Short mmCIF file of C-alpha atoms in Angstrom, two decimals:
data_model
loop_
_atom_site.label_atom_id
_atom_site.label_comp_id
_atom_site.label_asym_id
_atom_site.label_seq_id
_atom_site.Cartn_x
_atom_site.Cartn_y
_atom_site.Cartn_z
CA UNK I 1 -37.47 43.27 -7.95
CA UNK I 2 -36.39 43.25 -4.33
CA UNK I 3 -36.03 39.68 -2.94
CA UNK I 4 -37.92 40.79 0.15
CA UNK I 5 -40.78 42.04 -2.00
CA UNK I 6 -40.89 38.73 -3.85
CA UNK I 7 -40.99 36.87 -0.55
CA UNK I 8 -43.70 39.16 0.73
CA UNK I 9 -45.85 38.53 -2.33
CA UNK I 10 -45.39 34.78 -1.93
CA UNK I 11 -46.36 34.97 1.74
CA UNK I 12 -49.16 37.53 1.73
CA UNK I 13 -51.72 34.87 2.65
CA UNK I 14 -49.79 34.00 5.80
CA UNK I 15 -52.81 34.75 7.96
CA UNK I 16 -56.38 35.13 6.98
CA UNK I 17 -57.69 38.72 6.80
CA UNK I 18 -59.68 39.68 9.85
CA UNK I 19 -61.12 42.80 8.25
CA UNK I 20 -61.46 44.33 4.82
CA UNK I 21 -58.54 46.74 5.18
CA UNK I 22 -56.03 43.94 5.70
CA UNK I 23 -55.38 43.41 1.98
CA UNK I 24 -54.69 47.13 1.56
CA UNK I 25 -52.26 46.99 4.47
CA UNK I 26 -50.43 44.06 2.87
CA UNK I 27 -50.21 45.97 -0.40
CA UNK I 28 -48.77 49.08 1.27
CA UNK I 29 -46.26 47.05 3.27
CA UNK I 30 -45.28 45.28 0.05
CA UNK I 31 -44.46 48.66 -1.50
CA UNK I 32 -42.21 49.40 1.45
CA UNK I 33 -40.41 46.12 0.80
CA UNK I 34 -40.00 47.05 -2.84
CA UNK I 35 -38.47 50.44 -2.23
CA UNK I 36 -36.60 49.76 1.03
CA UNK I 37 -34.70 46.51 1.47
CA UNK I 38 -33.87 47.65 5.01
CA UNK I 39 -37.40 46.55 5.89
CA UNK I 40 -36.54 42.93 5.12
CA UNK I 41 -37.46 41.79 8.58
CA UNK I 42 -40.58 43.90 9.03
CA UNK I 43 -43.17 41.90 10.93
CA UNK I 44 -45.61 39.99 8.73
CA UNK I 45 -47.62 38.61 11.65
CA UNK I 46 -50.13 40.82 13.45
CA UNK I 47 -49.57 40.29 17.17
CA UNK I 48 -52.01 41.32 19.89
CA UNK I 49 -51.61 44.85 21.21
CA UNK I 50 -48.68 45.38 23.63
CA UNK I 51 -47.31 41.90 22.85
CA UNK I 52 -43.69 41.40 21.85
CA UNK I 53 -41.70 38.31 20.92
CA UNK I 54 -38.04 39.10 21.55
CA UNK I 55 -36.66 35.77 20.34
CA UNK I 56 -37.41 32.35 18.86
CA UNK I 57 -35.74 29.32 20.42
CA UNK I 58 -35.96 25.89 18.77
CA UNK I 59 -35.34 22.33 19.93
CA UNK I 60 -35.69 19.02 18.17
CA UNK I 61 -34.68 17.39 14.92
CA UNK I 62 -33.66 18.15 11.33
CA UNK I 63 -36.79 20.19 10.58
CA UNK I 64 -35.31 23.01 12.68
CA UNK I 65 -31.63 22.01 12.66
CA UNK I 66 -29.87 25.16 11.50
CA UNK I 67 -26.43 23.56 11.27
CA UNK I 68 -25.84 21.95 14.65
CA UNK I 69 -24.73 18.68 13.07
CA UNK I 70 -22.03 20.30 10.93
CA UNK I 71 -19.25 19.64 13.42
CA UNK I 72 -20.56 16.46 14.99
CA UNK I 73 -19.09 13.05 14.25
CA UNK I 74 -22.20 11.84 12.46
CA UNK I 75 -23.31 10.91 8.97
CA UNK I 76 -26.47 12.98 9.41
CA UNK I 77 -25.32 16.22 7.80
CA UNK I 78 -26.46 18.68 5.17
CA UNK I 79 -23.52 21.08 4.93
CA UNK I 80 -22.70 20.20 1.33
CA UNK I 81 -24.21 20.63 -2.12
CA UNK I 82 -26.90 20.37 -3.32
CA UNK I 83 -28.33 21.35 0.10
CA UNK I 84 -28.69 25.11 0.25
CA UNK I 85 -28.95 25.37 -3.54
CA UNK I 86 -31.44 28.23 -3.28
CA UNK I 87 -30.02 29.72 -0.09
CA UNK I 88 -28.34 33.12 -0.25
CA UNK I 89 -25.26 32.62 -2.44
CA UNK I 90 -26.18 28.96 -3.03
CA UNK I 91 -24.43 28.16 0.21
CA UNK I 92 -25.00 24.88 2.10
CA UNK I 93 -25.33 25.75 5.79
CA UNK I 94 -26.35 22.47 7.36
CA UNK I 95 -30.05 23.14 6.89
CA UNK I 96 -31.82 20.05 5.54
CA UNK I 97 -33.47 21.86 2.65
CA UNK I 98 -32.70 23.68 -0.56
CA UNK I 99 -33.19 26.95 1.29
CA UNK I 100 -34.70 27.97 4.63
CA UNK I 101 -36.27 25.90 7.39
CA UNK I 102 -39.51 26.50 9.31
CA UNK I 103 -37.46 28.13 12.08
CA UNK I 104 -36.16 30.72 9.62
CA UNK I 105 -39.61 31.37 8.20
CA UNK I 106 -41.15 31.86 11.64
CA UNK I 107 -38.47 34.20 12.95
CA UNK I 108 -38.71 36.24 9.75
CA UNK I 109 -42.49 36.41 9.85
CA UNK I 110 -42.29 37.69 13.43
CA UNK I 111 -40.00 40.48 12.25
CA UNK I 112 -37.17 39.44 14.58
CA UNK I 113 -34.47 38.65 12.02
CA UNK I 114 -34.11 36.94 8.68
CA UNK I 115 -32.51 33.67 9.81
CA UNK I 116 -32.40 31.68 13.02
CA UNK I 117 -28.82 30.48 13.63
CA UNK I 118 -27.65 27.30 15.27
CA UNK I 119 -26.45 27.73 18.84
CA UNK I 120 -23.25 25.96 17.82
CA UNK I 121 -22.57 28.44 15.00
CA UNK I 122 -19.05 29.74 15.78
CA UNK I 123 -19.86 33.18 14.35
CA UNK I 124 -22.66 33.94 16.83
CA UNK I 125 -22.56 37.37 18.42
CA UNK I 126 -24.45 38.85 21.37
CA UNK I 127 -27.25 40.25 19.17
CA UNK I 128 -27.91 36.81 17.70
CA UNK I 129 -28.03 35.24 21.14
CA UNK I 130 -30.54 37.83 22.35
CA UNK I 131 -32.91 37.24 19.44
CA UNK I 132 -32.86 33.45 19.47
CA UNK I 133 -31.07 30.31 18.37
CA UNK I 134 -31.77 26.69 17.54
CA UNK I 135 -30.43 23.79 19.56
CA UNK I 136 -32.01 21.21 17.25
CA UNK I 137 -29.98 18.35 15.82
CA UNK I 138 -30.93 16.34 12.74
CA UNK I 139 -32.05 12.75 13.50
CA UNK I 140 -32.71 13.49 17.17
CA UNK I 141 -35.90 12.51 18.96
CA UNK I 142 -37.70 12.29 22.28
CA UNK I 143 -36.49 8.70 22.74
CA UNK I 144 -32.82 8.90 23.89
CA UNK I 145 -31.97 5.86 21.75
CA UNK I 146 -32.88 7.80 18.60
CA UNK I 147 -29.97 10.20 18.96
CA UNK I 148 -27.62 7.48 20.18
CA UNK I 149 -28.12 5.46 17.01
CA UNK I 150 -26.98 8.32 14.77
CA UNK I 151 -24.51 10.04 17.14
CA UNK I 152 -26.35 13.37 17.20
CA UNK I 153 -27.44 15.70 20.00
CA UNK I 154 -30.11 14.24 22.25
CA UNK I 155 -32.76 16.45 23.83
CA UNK I 156 -30.80 16.15 27.08
CA UNK I 157 -27.78 17.54 25.23
CA UNK I 158 -29.92 20.33 23.84
CA UNK I 159 -31.24 21.08 27.33
CA UNK I 160 -27.68 21.36 28.68
CA UNK I 161 -26.83 23.79 25.90
CA UNK I 162 -29.97 25.77 26.71
CA UNK I 163 -28.83 26.13 30.32
CA UNK I 164 -25.47 27.34 29.04
CA UNK I 165 -27.26 29.78 26.75
CA UNK I 166 -29.24 31.21 29.67
CA UNK I 167 -26.03 31.91 31.58
CA UNK I 168 -24.65 33.73 28.54
CA UNK I 169 -27.78 35.87 28.39
CA UNK I 170 -27.35 36.81 32.04
CA UNK I 171 -23.82 38.00 31.35
CA UNK I 172 -25.00 40.10 28.40
CA UNK I 173 -28.19 41.69 29.78
CA UNK I 174 -28.51 40.63 33.41
CA UNK I 175 -30.90 38.37 35.32
CA UNK I 176 -34.09 40.43 34.99
CA UNK I 177 -33.85 40.98 31.24
CA UNK I 178 -32.94 37.32 30.71
CA UNK I 179 -36.11 36.21 32.48
CA UNK I 180 -38.12 38.65 30.37
CA UNK I 181 -36.64 37.24 27.15
CA UNK I 182 -37.36 33.67 28.21
CA UNK I 183 -40.92 34.40 29.35
CA UNK I 184 -41.86 36.24 26.17
CA UNK I 185 -39.99 34.31 23.49
CA UNK I 186 -41.54 31.67 21.25
CA UNK I 187 -40.20 28.17 21.86
CA UNK I 188 -40.50 25.50 19.17
CA UNK I 189 -40.33 21.81 20.06
CA UNK I 190 -40.18 19.58 16.99
CA UNK I 191 -39.67 15.85 17.41
CA UNK I 192 -41.08 12.35 17.18
CA UNK I 193 -40.73 11.66 13.46
CA UNK I 194 -37.31 10.05 13.77
CA UNK I 195 -38.42 8.07 16.81
CA UNK I 196 -41.14 6.39 14.79
CA UNK I 197 -39.70 6.31 11.26
CA UNK I 198 -36.18 5.28 12.23
CA UNK I 199 -35.85 3.94 15.76
CA UNK I 200 -39.11 2.01 15.73
CA UNK I 201 -39.76 1.05 12.11
CA UNK I 202 -36.66 1.23 9.88
CA UNK I 203 -33.99 0.19 12.38
CA UNK I 204 -36.44 -1.62 14.61
CA UNK I 205 -34.57 -1.55 17.90
CA UNK I 206 -37.58 -0.45 19.93
CA UNK I 207 -39.89 -2.76 17.99
CA UNK I 208 -38.32 -5.67 19.84
CA UNK I 209 -39.38 -4.14 23.16
CA UNK I 210 -42.64 -2.31 22.51
CA UNK I 211 -45.75 -2.45 20.41
CA UNK I 212 -46.93 0.84 18.89
CA UNK I 213 -49.30 1.82 21.73
CA UNK I 214 -46.67 1.29 24.41
CA UNK I 215 -43.90 2.95 22.41
CA UNK I 216 -46.03 6.02 21.75
CA UNK I 217 -46.72 6.17 25.50
CA UNK I 218 -42.96 6.23 26.03
CA UNK I 219 -42.53 9.01 23.47
CA UNK I 220 -45.23 11.16 25.06
CA UNK I 221 -43.66 10.63 28.48
CA UNK I 222 -40.28 11.86 27.21
CA UNK I 223 -41.90 14.76 25.36
CA UNK I 224 -43.83 15.83 28.46
CA UNK I 225 -40.72 15.75 30.62
CA UNK I 226 -38.81 17.88 28.13
CA UNK I 227 -41.58 20.49 28.00
CA UNK I 228 -41.61 20.64 31.80
CA UNK I 229 -37.82 20.94 31.86
CA UNK I 230 -37.73 24.02 29.62
CA UNK I 231 -40.68 25.47 31.54
CA UNK I 232 -38.69 25.20 34.78
CA UNK I 233 -35.91 27.15 33.07
CA UNK I 234 -38.22 30.00 32.13
CA UNK I 235 -39.97 29.06 28.88
CA UNK I 236 -43.65 30.01 28.79
CA UNK I 237 -44.79 30.23 25.14
CA UNK I 238 -44.11 26.74 23.82
CA UNK I 239 -45.28 25.35 20.49
CA UNK I 240 -45.22 21.54 20.37
CA UNK I 241 -45.41 20.11 16.86
CA UNK I 242 -47.05 16.76 16.31
CA UNK I 243 -45.70 14.07 13.98
CA UNK I 244 -46.54 14.45 10.26
CA UNK I 245 -47.84 11.59 8.07
CA UNK I 246 -44.45 9.86 8.03
CA UNK I 247 -45.79 7.03 5.91
CA UNK I 248 -46.08 9.45 2.99
CA UNK I 249 -42.49 10.70 3.15
CA UNK I 250 -40.70 9.59 -0.06
CA UNK I 251 -38.18 7.47 1.83
CA UNK I 252 -40.90 5.69 3.81
CA UNK I 253 -42.92 5.09 0.64
CA UNK I 254 -39.82 3.38 -0.74
CA UNK I 255 -39.13 1.35 2.38
CA UNK I 256 -42.67 0.39 3.35
CA UNK I 257 -45.02 1.39 0.53
CA UNK I 258 -44.62 -1.67 -1.67
CA UNK I 259 -43.89 -1.71 -5.40
CA UNK I 260 -46.20 1.22 -6.10
CA UNK I 261 -44.62 3.29 -3.31
CA UNK I 262 -47.94 4.24 -1.77
CA UNK I 263 -48.18 5.86 1.65
CA UNK I 264 -47.58 3.34 4.42
CA UNK I 265 -50.79 3.17 6.41
CA UNK I 266 -49.03 1.41 9.29
CA UNK I 267 -46.58 4.29 9.67
CA UNK I 268 -49.30 6.92 9.39
CA UNK I 269 -51.47 5.13 11.93
CA UNK I 270 -48.55 5.05 14.37
CA UNK I 271 -48.16 8.82 13.92
CA UNK I 272 -51.88 9.29 14.55
CA UNK I 273 -51.74 7.18 17.71
CA UNK I 274 -48.85 9.26 19.03
CA UNK I 275 -50.57 12.52 18.11
CA UNK I 276 -53.80 11.42 19.79
CA UNK I 277 -51.87 11.00 23.05
CA UNK I 278 -49.65 14.05 22.70
CA UNK I 279 -52.51 16.52 22.30
CA UNK I 280 -54.27 15.83 25.64
CA UNK I 281 -50.89 15.78 27.41
CA UNK I 282 -50.04 19.21 25.99
CA UNK I 283 -53.47 20.48 27.05
CA UNK I 284 -52.92 19.07 30.55
CA UNK I 285 -49.55 20.78 30.84
CA UNK I 286 -51.02 24.04 29.61
CA UNK I 287 -53.56 23.90 32.42
CA UNK I 288 -51.18 22.85 35.19
CA UNK I 289 -48.03 24.89 34.46
CA UNK I 290 -48.69 28.39 35.78
CA UNK I 291 -48.69 31.27 33.25
CA UNK I 292 -47.79 28.93 30.41
CA UNK I 293 -49.14 29.00 26.87
CA UNK I 294 -48.29 25.55 25.56
CA UNK I 295 -49.80 25.01 22.13
CA UNK I 296 -50.29 21.72 20.31
CA UNK I 297 -49.49 22.36 16.65
CA UNK I 298 -50.97 20.00 14.09
CA UNK I 299 -48.83 19.53 10.99
CA UNK I 300 -50.15 16.04 10.23
CA UNK I 301 -53.40 17.12 8.61
CA UNK I 302 -52.12 20.19 6.73
CA UNK I 303 -49.23 18.21 5.22
CA UNK I 304 -51.52 15.31 4.29
CA UNK I 305 -53.88 17.78 2.60
CA UNK I 306 -51.00 19.06 0.49
CA UNK I 307 -49.98 15.52 -0.43
CA UNK I 308 -53.54 14.60 -1.42
CA UNK I 309 -54.25 17.83 -3.33
CA UNK I 310 -50.90 19.08 -4.66
CA UNK I 311 -52.24 21.09 -7.60
CA UNK I 312 -54.35 23.17 -5.24
CA UNK I 313 -51.07 24.42 -3.75
CA UNK I 314 -49.19 24.92 -7.00
CA UNK I 315 -47.25 21.67 -6.66
CA UNK I 316 -46.92 18.74 -9.05
CA UNK I 317 -44.68 16.11 -7.39
CA UNK I 318 -45.31 14.87 -3.84
CA UNK I 319 -44.19 11.21 -3.89
CA UNK I 320 -40.46 11.77 -4.40
CA UNK I 321 -37.85 14.39 -3.63
CA UNK I 322 -36.01 16.72 -5.96
CA UNK I 323 -32.57 15.25 -5.20
CA UNK I 324 -31.48 12.28 -7.31
CA UNK I 325 -34.23 9.76 -7.91
CA UNK I 326 -36.02 11.32 -4.95
CA UNK I 327 -36.95 7.89 -3.64
CA UNK I 328 -34.34 7.34 -0.92
CA UNK I 329 -31.68 10.07 -1.12
CA UNK I 330 -31.30 12.05 2.12
CA UNK I 331 -28.30 13.52 3.96
CA UNK I 332 -25.04 12.04 2.56
CA UNK I 333 -27.02 10.12 -0.07
CA UNK I 334 -28.15 13.47 -1.47
CA UNK I 335 -24.83 14.89 -2.61
CA UNK I 336 -23.14 16.92 -5.36
CA UNK I 337 -22.68 13.83 -7.55
CA UNK I 338 -26.43 13.66 -8.10
CA UNK I 339 -28.62 15.76 -10.32
CA UNK I 340 -31.51 17.68 -8.89
CA UNK I 341 -34.88 18.30 -10.51
CA UNK I 342 -35.05 21.24 -12.95
CA UNK I 343 -37.68 23.12 -10.92
CA UNK I 344 -37.85 22.46 -7.19
CA UNK I 345 -40.81 24.84 -6.83
CA UNK I 346 -42.98 22.05 -8.30
CA UNK I 347 -41.85 19.58 -5.61
CA UNK I 348 -43.14 19.23 -2.07
CA UNK I 349 -39.97 17.42 -0.96
CA UNK I 350 -36.37 18.41 -1.46
CA UNK I 351 -34.83 15.08 -0.48
CA UNK I 352 -36.62 11.89 0.50
CA UNK I 353 -37.43 13.20 3.99
CA UNK I 354 -37.51 17.01 4.07
CA UNK I 355 -39.74 19.51 2.25
CA UNK I 356 -38.52 22.10 -0.21
CA UNK I 357 -38.56 25.80 0.61
CA UNK I 358 -41.82 25.99 -1.33
CA UNK I 359 -43.28 23.14 0.69
CA UNK I 360 -42.22 24.67 3.99
CA UNK I 361 -43.68 28.05 3.04
CA UNK I 362 -47.06 26.53 2.20
CA UNK I 363 -47.16 24.51 5.40
CA UNK I 364 -45.83 27.12 7.82
CA UNK I 365 -48.02 29.88 6.43
CA UNK I 366 -51.05 27.75 7.27
CA UNK I 367 -49.83 26.53 10.63
CA UNK I 368 -48.63 29.79 12.12
CA UNK I 369 -51.61 31.69 10.81
CA UNK I 370 -53.84 29.23 12.65
CA UNK I 371 -52.02 29.07 15.97
CA UNK I 372 -50.15 32.34 16.54
CA UNK I 373 -52.82 33.95 18.72
CA UNK I 374 -52.97 30.90 21.00
CA UNK I 375 -49.60 31.86 22.46
CA UNK I 376 -50.87 35.11 23.97
#
């Protein structure tokens, strides 16, 4: 069976049918996938009429880091086994998963290309630049101290690279086409988890200076400024992801969940406080920045629903990752010396912090299906 066909069958519920003929359409498209692998990047999302998305551009942390950290002087890497175990050829690429990331899934569902590369990928060609890249860096955050602690790319660094990227586009296609690409592309901004889980709670540097309400105010302020910065550079369709229930991540269960490794309510409440402030700020920006479509994307509640009802989603293990014991292993602690679980499709998490390919597919299919039309 064609791998594209298998993927299509797994993802056919990506968006809810809007009319009775939709299921038939999915079936017919699936047949095309089966007989013609050249259709591997056929669009799986129904966009409004006369709407195009030329590229996807991502900023943020390890959720959409496509390999930016590979050549940085940092311990926060994933360019070694067993990461990438289920990737094409079993190749570790720097993605913090056993396979693809949400950025890959979104760009594929839009029919743009199969994978979203890192901007720092040395093999990038003009075609890849024109159809989108990721500037994200694992362990980064809205708080500048978050990236400083782990020696990764801050959002300011990512913004500088974005400016460089824009100049490259101008050389390739000219000023007018560059502005068209920027205005019509889908921008993903994913951050905040490392600010709370690491900088505030685990390492505790900011905890000496701020309580949770004041620190979340600081985070929202940084997030708002970053959104405005990319808007000034031409971004218009911007998806801003909130913080998931970080207290239920396997590593945070281990660090703060007590002997039974339950979800840390303190951590989850901090995420909820941040999210409750981020949403109105995103809505305010959407109203004040001309011609913008800035969309607040909730991943907190969908991920929590999966954690609380795993069997409903075909999962069995949600309190530990597939790598090693699954309790604490992430990045260099999840390495080729450790065994992995026999069937990662039963696990929500690949390591103690990041979902499996199966987990990402379940989550992203729900999220994008819910929000895609809000960008147009």
